[in-house]
């Protein structure tokens, strides 16, 4: 394993893991958490009614966020090297950055989400995307080297 020193990727991993934990909180604590985090009244009402949909959708998000956090830790050298890391990091950074800047186009699809939700969540996504992008850029040459 190479030296773990990429603070940007480590920070990206931490923030992504925190996002996963917040989503797990929504599954565990239900409608109030869905409302607090801005998932929309429809998701909150389905959670209150015991519908499977909010938990499944949120679980899928948790899985993706956890894998993405592991990718950042892998690229930073904290855990063992994962396959296709450069491609994964580029895609992850792109997804967070696109989500961070495209909220104006997404808002009409989710009209019950408040402007505060959009500004805060988009700012968080933009920040995490920048961490992934800068960290990936810094680690690019190291990620090219094949490890046994």
XYZ file of C-alpha atoms in Angstrom:
148
model
C 0.000 0.000 0.000
C 1.295 3.468 -0.814
C 1.492 6.331 1.638
C -1.903 7.715 2.643
C -1.495 11.449 2.285
C -4.184 12.769 -0.012
C -6.200 14.967 2.324
C -8.728 15.841 -0.393
C -9.669 12.212 -1.033
C -9.725 11.410 2.677
C -12.055 14.382 3.261
C -14.201 13.272 0.294
C -14.449 9.801 1.816
C -15.439 11.194 5.217
C -18.114 13.517 3.828
C -19.477 10.786 1.562
C -19.633 8.356 4.500
C -21.449 11.009 6.568
C -23.968 11.394 3.752
C -24.471 7.614 3.774
C -25.024 7.694 7.541
C -27.590 10.498 7.177
C -29.452 8.364 4.657
C -29.336 5.378 7.022
C -30.813 7.688 9.667
C -33.728 8.391 7.336
C -34.416 4.674 7.012
C -34.179 4.091 10.760
C -35.931 7.204 12.059
C -38.487 7.557 9.298
C -40.699 10.372 8.131
C -39.333 13.134 10.356
C -35.831 12.536 9.026
C -37.038 12.391 5.429
C -38.738 15.746 6.000
C -35.752 17.283 7.787
C -33.355 16.298 5.026
C -35.738 17.532 2.335
C -36.712 14.284 0.671
C -40.197 15.633 0.119
C -43.558 15.138 1.729
C -44.466 12.224 -0.529
C -41.438 10.205 0.646
C -42.190 11.132 4.255
C -45.823 10.060 3.936
C -44.847 6.769 2.317
C -42.377 6.147 5.158
C -45.122 6.908 7.712
C -47.425 4.445 5.959
C -44.757 1.738 6.096
C -44.368 1.610 2.317
C -41.257 -0.171 1.034
C -40.306 2.450 -1.563
C -38.529 5.066 0.624
C -36.383 2.458 2.373
C -35.390 0.751 -0.880
C -34.523 3.969 -2.710
C -32.613 5.269 0.302
C -30.793 1.932 0.699
C -29.609 2.086 -2.908
C -28.277 5.594 -2.270
C -26.510 4.337 0.889
C -24.846 1.533 -1.080
C -23.568 3.915 -3.747
C -22.303 6.433 -1.193
C -20.528 3.698 0.785
C -18.816 2.331 -2.340
C -17.803 5.837 -3.377
C -16.338 6.477 0.066
C -14.334 3.250 -0.217
C -13.052 4.351 -3.637
C -11.768 7.605 -2.176
C -10.096 5.767 0.710
C -8.551 3.317 -1.742
C -7.171 6.066 -3.960
C -5.809 7.887 -0.908
C -3.970 4.718 0.116
C -5.917 4.145 3.314
C -7.283 0.778 2.186
C -6.161 -1.684 -0.476
C -6.327 -0.769 -4.136
C -9.717 -1.274 -5.805
C -10.061 -2.017 -9.533
C -10.905 0.662 -12.113
C -10.147 3.358 -9.571
C -9.279 6.184 -11.965
C -12.485 5.651 -13.947
C -14.568 5.356 -10.768
C -13.134 8.548 -9.270
C -13.736 10.511 -12.475
C -17.348 9.312 -12.584
C -17.918 10.028 -8.878
C -16.469 13.532 -9.119
C -18.569 14.183 -12.237
C -21.779 12.974 -10.611
C -21.283 15.154 -7.529
C -20.277 18.193 -9.612
C -23.174 17.807 -12.049
C -25.630 17.384 -9.153
C -24.129 20.451 -7.495
C -24.560 22.742 -10.487
C -27.701 21.341 -12.124
C -30.142 21.895 -9.273
C -31.997 24.626 -11.194
C -32.911 22.060 -13.844
C -33.859 19.468 -11.209
C -36.073 21.746 -9.120
C -39.176 21.468 -11.343
C -39.098 17.663 -11.036
C -39.278 17.906 -7.232
C -41.512 20.937 -6.555
C -42.114 20.135 -2.887
C -38.425 20.521 -1.995
C -37.623 23.945 -0.586
C -35.112 26.402 -2.020
C -33.110 25.940 1.182
C -32.912 22.197 0.498
C -31.686 22.801 -3.045
C -29.083 25.367 -2.046
C -27.720 23.367 0.882
C -27.712 19.950 -0.809
C -26.274 21.372 -4.032
C -23.564 23.215 -2.122
C -22.643 20.014 -0.292
C -22.545 18.035 -3.544
C -20.430 20.714 -5.203
C -17.984 20.722 -2.292
C -17.692 16.923 -2.267
C -17.287 16.876 -6.051
C -14.452 19.389 -5.823
C -12.754 17.262 -3.149
C -12.972 14.183 -5.396
C -11.789 16.116 -8.459
C -8.809 17.791 -6.768
C -7.839 14.624 -4.913
C -8.053 12.552 -8.077
C -5.967 15.098 -9.966
C -3.316 15.040 -7.245
C -3.245 11.235 -7.133
C -3.531 10.651 -10.900
C 0.047 9.498 -11.557
C 0.065 7.241 -8.477
C -3.206 5.637 -9.592
C -1.649 4.712 -12.946
C 1.009 2.562 -11.309
C 0.022 -1.125 -11.101
C 0.186 -2.615 -7.618
C 0.690 -6.294 -6.919
